[in-house]
Short mmCIF file of C-alpha atoms in Angstrom, two decimals:
data_model
loop_
_atom_site.label_atom_id
_atom_site.label_comp_id
_atom_site.label_asym_id
_atom_site.label_seq_id
_atom_site.Cartn_x
_atom_site.Cartn_y
_atom_site.Cartn_z
CA UNK A 23 15.72 -5.16 17.81
CA UNK A 24 13.23 -3.72 20.04
CA UNK A 25 13.29 0.12 19.59
CA UNK A 26 11.58 2.58 21.62
CA UNK A 27 9.66 4.87 19.19
CA UNK A 28 8.14 8.24 19.28
CA UNK A 29 4.74 8.09 20.98
CA UNK A 30 3.33 10.58 18.36
CA UNK A 31 3.12 7.51 16.03
CA UNK A 32 1.29 4.30 17.27
CA UNK A 33 0.71 2.98 13.60
CA UNK A 34 2.44 3.00 10.25
CA UNK A 35 0.59 3.08 6.89
CA UNK A 36 2.58 1.84 3.89
CA UNK A 37 1.13 2.92 0.47
CA UNK A 38 2.12 2.85 -3.17
CA UNK A 39 1.29 1.54 -6.45
CA UNK A 40 1.99 -1.75 -8.07
CA UNK A 41 5.67 -3.18 -7.40
CA UNK A 42 6.90 0.16 -5.66
CA UNK A 43 8.12 -2.06 -2.80
CA UNK A 44 5.51 -1.65 -0.09
CA UNK A 45 5.52 -5.18 0.79
CA UNK A 46 9.34 -5.47 1.18
CA UNK A 47 9.42 -2.46 3.60
CA UNK A 48 6.29 -3.60 5.64
CA UNK A 49 7.78 -6.84 6.24
CA UNK A 50 11.33 -5.24 7.16
CA UNK A 51 9.41 -3.00 9.35
CA UNK A 52 7.31 -5.75 11.16
CA UNK A 53 10.62 -7.67 11.79
CA UNK A 54 12.44 -4.45 13.07
CA UNK A 55 9.67 -3.17 15.25
CA UNK A 56 8.25 -6.42 16.23
CA UNK A 57 4.85 -4.84 15.22
CA UNK A 58 1.79 -6.64 13.60
CA UNK A 59 1.82 -6.66 9.83
CA UNK A 60 -1.50 -6.45 7.67
CA UNK A 61 -1.50 -6.74 4.09
CA UNK A 62 -4.73 -5.68 2.44
CA UNK A 63 -3.46 -6.65 -0.92
CA UNK A 64 -3.41 -10.17 0.44
CA UNK A 65 -6.90 -9.87 1.57
CA UNK A 66 -8.11 -8.49 -1.89
CA UNK A 67 -6.22 -11.07 -3.80
CA UNK A 68 -7.93 -13.84 -1.59
CA UNK A 69 -11.43 -12.12 -2.16
CA UNK A 70 -10.65 -11.95 -6.01
CA UNK A 71 -9.57 -15.79 -6.09
CA UNK A 72 -12.90 -16.72 -4.06
CA UNK A 73 -14.90 -14.76 -6.54
CA UNK A 74 -13.22 -16.29 -9.77
CA UNK A 75 -10.96 -13.04 -10.61
CA UNK A 76 -7.53 -12.96 -11.57
CA UNK A 77 -6.02 -9.98 -9.58
CA UNK A 78 -3.43 -9.46 -12.23
CA UNK A 79 -5.78 -9.27 -14.91
CA UNK A 80 -8.25 -6.78 -13.26
CA UNK A 81 -8.13 -4.06 -10.68
CA UNK A 82 -10.64 -2.77 -8.29
CA UNK A 83 -12.88 -1.96 -10.90
CA UNK A 84 -14.21 -5.25 -11.22
CA UNK A 85 -14.87 -5.52 -7.49
CA UNK A 86 -18.33 -4.29 -6.24
CA UNK A 87 -18.30 -0.84 -4.77
CA UNK A 88 -19.69 -1.94 -1.58
CA UNK A 89 -16.78 -4.32 -1.14
CA UNK A 90 -14.24 -1.41 -1.68
CA UNK A 91 -16.06 0.64 0.66
CA UNK A 92 -16.06 -2.02 3.23
CA UNK A 93 -12.23 -2.54 2.91
CA UNK A 94 -11.67 1.21 3.30
CA UNK A 95 -13.89 1.57 6.33
CA UNK A 96 -12.15 -1.48 7.93
CA UNK A 97 -8.84 0.48 7.33
CA UNK A 98 -10.11 3.49 9.20
CA UNK A 99 -11.48 1.64 12.21
CA UNK A 100 -8.46 -0.63 12.47
CA UNK A 101 -6.14 2.44 12.51
CA UNK A 102 -8.15 4.13 15.02
CA UNK A 103 -8.38 1.28 17.40
CA UNK A 104 -5.19 -0.69 17.13
CA UNK A 105 -1.75 0.17 18.13
CA UNK A 106 1.75 -1.03 16.84
CA UNK A 107 0.37 -2.02 13.35
CA UNK A 108 1.95 -1.70 10.09
CA UNK A 109 -0.81 -1.32 7.77
CA UNK A 110 -0.11 -2.01 4.04
CA UNK A 111 -2.57 -0.84 1.39
CA UNK A 112 -2.55 1.24 -1.81
CA UNK A 113 -4.91 3.69 -0.10
CA UNK A 114 -3.91 3.29 3.55
CA UNK A 115 -2.17 6.72 3.75
CA UNK A 116 -5.05 8.44 1.96
CA UNK A 117 -7.62 6.60 4.33
CA UNK A 118 -5.50 7.67 7.35
CA UNK A 119 -5.21 11.33 6.54
CA UNK A 120 -7.46 12.66 9.22
CA UNK A 121 -6.47 10.00 11.92
CA UNK A 122 -4.01 11.20 14.57
CA UNK A 123 -1.05 8.76 15.52
CA UNK A 124 -0.25 7.38 12.08
CA UNK A 125 3.00 7.72 10.19
CA UNK A 126 1.95 7.68 6.83
CA UNK A 127 4.59 6.52 4.17
CA UNK A 128 4.25 6.75 0.41
CA UNK A 129 6.42 4.11 -1.62
CA UNK A 130 7.12 5.22 -5.21
CA UNK A 131 9.46 3.97 -8.04
CA UNK A 132 10.32 6.58 -10.71
CA UNK A 133 11.84 4.06 -12.98
CA UNK A 134 9.14 2.00 -14.92
CA UNK A 135 11.78 -0.45 -16.15
CA UNK A 136 12.58 -1.21 -12.60
CA UNK A 137 8.98 -1.86 -11.91
CA UNK A 138 8.51 -4.10 -14.83
CA UNK A 139 11.67 -6.16 -13.92
CA UNK A 140 10.05 -6.48 -10.36
CA UNK A 141 6.68 -7.84 -11.78
CA UNK A 142 8.68 -10.34 -14.23
CA UNK A 143 10.61 -11.76 -11.58
CA UNK A 144 7.91 -11.69 -8.76
CA UNK A 145 4.99 -13.03 -10.96
CA UNK A 146 7.14 -14.97 -13.50
CA UNK A 147 5.55 -13.37 -16.44
CA UNK A 148 6.89 -11.88 -19.73
CA UNK A 149 7.93 -8.25 -20.02
CA UNK A 150 4.61 -7.40 -22.16
CA UNK A 151 2.47 -9.19 -19.44
CA UNK A 152 4.23 -7.25 -16.80
CA UNK A 153 3.52 -3.94 -18.49
CA UNK A 154 -0.07 -4.80 -19.11
CA UNK A 155 -0.54 -5.99 -15.48
CA UNK A 156 0.89 -2.61 -14.15
CA UNK A 157 -1.15 -0.22 -16.56
CA UNK A 158 -4.46 -2.04 -16.26
CA UNK A 159 -4.44 -2.35 -12.60
CA UNK A 160 -3.38 1.04 -11.95
CA UNK A 161 -5.82 2.41 -14.29
CA UNK A 162 -8.65 0.51 -13.24
CA UNK A 163 -8.02 1.12 -9.47
CA UNK A 164 -7.79 4.76 -10.06
CA UNK A 165 -10.97 4.91 -12.07
CA UNK A 166 -12.91 2.89 -9.19
CA UNK A 167 -11.47 5.07 -6.33
CA UNK A 168 -12.00 8.32 -8.13
CA UNK A 169 -15.64 7.23 -8.58
CA UNK A 170 -15.86 6.31 -4.75
CA UNK A 171 -13.97 8.94 -3.18
CA UNK A 172 -13.60 11.93 -5.62
CA UNK A 173 -10.94 13.29 -8.10
CA UNK A 174 -8.00 12.97 -5.90
CA UNK A 175 -4.42 12.00 -6.56
CA UNK A 176 -4.16 9.25 -4.00
CA UNK A 177 -0.61 9.39 -4.13
CA UNK A 178 -0.01 13.06 -3.74
CA UNK A 179 2.93 13.51 -1.17
CA UNK A 180 0.85 16.14 0.58
CA UNK A 181 -1.04 13.28 2.26
CA UNK A 182 1.92 11.46 3.50
CA UNK A 183 4.63 12.24 6.30
CA UNK A 184 7.31 10.56 4.26
CA UNK A 185 7.70 9.60 0.49
CA UNK A 186 10.52 7.47 -0.67
CA UNK A 187 11.47 6.53 -4.14
CA UNK A 188 12.51 2.83 -4.20
CA UNK A 189 14.42 3.42 -7.52
CA UNK A 190 17.04 5.41 -5.54
CA UNK A 191 16.52 3.86 -2.09
CA UNK A 192 17.63 0.30 -1.23
CA UNK A 193 15.67 -1.77 0.99
CA UNK A 194 17.72 -1.20 4.18
CA UNK A 195 18.00 2.59 3.35
CA UNK A 196 14.20 2.86 2.89
CA UNK A 197 13.71 0.83 6.07
CA UNK A 198 16.20 3.20 7.91
CA UNK A 199 14.50 6.41 6.76
CA UNK A 200 11.13 5.11 8.02
CA UNK A 201 12.72 4.03 11.40
CA UNK A 202 14.57 7.51 11.45
CA UNK A 203 11.08 9.32 10.83
CA UNK A 204 9.42 7.19 13.56
CA UNK A 205 11.98 8.08 16.11
CA UNK A 206 13.47 4.83 16.63
CA UNK A 207 16.36 4.31 19.07
CA UNK A 208 18.29 1.38 17.93
#
């Protein structure tokens, strides 16, 4: 499919916490639109491995502040300069809040049991480990980002053009909702 899209949007950010479905949506959008997909989480995991960190056992709090700022400045630069880009990062929508031409999508999952199940199946860990990973990473990331950027609710829907709860929206419905908002002509 090579849809024509609304010229109002030249890039899409996909934001959400741990295991909400951001990567699934990003990959589905990249396939549907034939746009480039950037997954900042993959870059962060690579950085963590190179520095002897386990990304599941610690969040952004263990990374140097300067590294986090550099990643977020890179996000802003890329979103301003590139086109036809699906940019997936926990804070992508928040970082893009003042950049025109960006469709900012927030992905949530209102059922903690579903989040835990996703982590158990994806990472092949126990339920207890999954709970620990989710809570620890989310808490540490939020502490770090509030220190760097102020006391914000980074996932407040006011920063986004579209918010989707993947507990009640399946993969294809979620994709369809974003394509509809984008103005895709199939």
